[in-house]
Short mmCIF file of C-alpha atoms and ligand atoms in Angstrom, two decimals:
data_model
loop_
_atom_site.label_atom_id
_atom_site.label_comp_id
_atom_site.label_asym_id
_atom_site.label_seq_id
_atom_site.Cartn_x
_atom_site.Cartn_y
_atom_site.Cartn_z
CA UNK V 148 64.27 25.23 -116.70
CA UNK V 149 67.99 26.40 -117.80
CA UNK V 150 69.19 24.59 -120.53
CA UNK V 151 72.98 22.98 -121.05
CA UNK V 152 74.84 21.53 -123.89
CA UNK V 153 75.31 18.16 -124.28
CA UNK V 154 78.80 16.54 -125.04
CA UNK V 155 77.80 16.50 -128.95
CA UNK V 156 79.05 19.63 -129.20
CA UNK V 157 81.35 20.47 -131.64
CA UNK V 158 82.29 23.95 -130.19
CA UNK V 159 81.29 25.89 -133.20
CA UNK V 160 80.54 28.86 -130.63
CA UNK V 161 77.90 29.95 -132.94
CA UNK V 162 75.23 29.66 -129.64
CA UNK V 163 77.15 32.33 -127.45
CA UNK V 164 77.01 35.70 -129.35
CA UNK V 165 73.03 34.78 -129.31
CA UNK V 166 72.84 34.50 -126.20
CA UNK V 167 71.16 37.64 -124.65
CA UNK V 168 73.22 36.54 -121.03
CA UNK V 169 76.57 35.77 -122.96
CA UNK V 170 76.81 32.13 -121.39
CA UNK V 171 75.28 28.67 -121.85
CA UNK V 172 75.21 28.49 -118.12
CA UNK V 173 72.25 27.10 -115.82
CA UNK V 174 73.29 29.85 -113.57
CA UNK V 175 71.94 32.61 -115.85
CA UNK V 176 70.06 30.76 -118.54
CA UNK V 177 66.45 32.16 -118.30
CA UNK V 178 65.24 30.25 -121.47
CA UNK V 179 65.18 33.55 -123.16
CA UNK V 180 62.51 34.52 -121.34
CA UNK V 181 62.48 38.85 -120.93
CA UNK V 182 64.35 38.88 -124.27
CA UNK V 183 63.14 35.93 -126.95
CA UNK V 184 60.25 33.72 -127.56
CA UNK V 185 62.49 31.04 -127.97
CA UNK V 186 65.44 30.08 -126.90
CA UNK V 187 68.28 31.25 -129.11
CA UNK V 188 71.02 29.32 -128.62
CA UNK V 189 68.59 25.90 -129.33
CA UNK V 190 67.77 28.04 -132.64
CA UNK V 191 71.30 28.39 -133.79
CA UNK V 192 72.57 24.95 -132.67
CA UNK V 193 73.73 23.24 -135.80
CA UNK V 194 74.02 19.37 -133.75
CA UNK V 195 70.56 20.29 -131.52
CA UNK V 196 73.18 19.52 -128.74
CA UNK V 197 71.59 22.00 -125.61
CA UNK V 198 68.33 20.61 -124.20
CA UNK V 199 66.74 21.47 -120.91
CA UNK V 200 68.71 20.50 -117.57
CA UNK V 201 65.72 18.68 -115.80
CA UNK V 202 68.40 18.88 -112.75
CA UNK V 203 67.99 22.70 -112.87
CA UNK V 204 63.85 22.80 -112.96
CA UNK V 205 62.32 26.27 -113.39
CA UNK V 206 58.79 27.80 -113.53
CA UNK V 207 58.31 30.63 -116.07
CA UNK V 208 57.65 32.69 -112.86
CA UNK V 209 61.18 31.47 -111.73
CA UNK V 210 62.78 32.61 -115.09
CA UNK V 211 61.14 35.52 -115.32
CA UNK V 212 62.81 36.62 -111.73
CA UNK V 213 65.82 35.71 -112.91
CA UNK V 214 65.67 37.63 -115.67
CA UNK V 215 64.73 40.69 -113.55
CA UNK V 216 67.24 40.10 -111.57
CA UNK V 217 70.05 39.66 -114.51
CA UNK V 218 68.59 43.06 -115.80
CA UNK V 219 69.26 44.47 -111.58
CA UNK V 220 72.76 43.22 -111.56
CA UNK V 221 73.66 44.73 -115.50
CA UNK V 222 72.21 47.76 -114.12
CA UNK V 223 74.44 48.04 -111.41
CA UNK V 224 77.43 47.23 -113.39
CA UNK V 225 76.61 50.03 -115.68
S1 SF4 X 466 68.09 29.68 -123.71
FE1 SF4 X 466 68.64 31.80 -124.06
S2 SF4 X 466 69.38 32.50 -122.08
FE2 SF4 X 466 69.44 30.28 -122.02
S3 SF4 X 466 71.48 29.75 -122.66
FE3 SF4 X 466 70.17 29.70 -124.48
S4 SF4 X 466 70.41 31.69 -125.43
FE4 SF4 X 466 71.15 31.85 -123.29
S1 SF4 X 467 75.87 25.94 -131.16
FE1 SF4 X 467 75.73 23.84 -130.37
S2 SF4 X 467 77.52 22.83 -131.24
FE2 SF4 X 467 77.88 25.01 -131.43
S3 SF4 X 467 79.04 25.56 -129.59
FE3 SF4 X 467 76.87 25.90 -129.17
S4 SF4 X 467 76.17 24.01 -128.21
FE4 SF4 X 467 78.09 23.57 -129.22
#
């Protein structure tokens, strides 16, 4: 399941640099999974603003292509 920041946010933009896909976005988040344990930018959220998007419902299977797929697609750009 991606994950998406709530409207608490205070726009600190200490989440992004962690973020092994460089957005907050449901479109890439994989959860961390392929890079982290956890997820980072949940770690480094000083309000605990970015819960899971239960509109945007993923298996670990699902993130884990995802992931594979982000990894394709940097490839490519390289
Ligand atoms: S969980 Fe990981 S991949 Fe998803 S937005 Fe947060 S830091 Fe990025
Ligand atoms: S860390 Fe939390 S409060 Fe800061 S910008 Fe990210 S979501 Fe917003």
């Amino acid at each position: 399941m991606a994950l998406k920041i709530t409207d608490q946010c205070i726009n600190c933009d200490v989440c992004e640099p962690e973020c092994p896909n460089d957005v907050i976005d449901w479109r890439r988040c994989t959860e961390c999974v392929g890079h982290f344990d956890k997820p980072q930018c949940v770690e480094v959220c000083p309000v605990d603003c970015i819960p899971l998007d239960p509109d945007h419902a993923e298996t670990r299977e699902q993130l884990q292509a995802k992931y594979e797929g982000l990894q394709r697609e940097a490839a490519a750009k390289a």
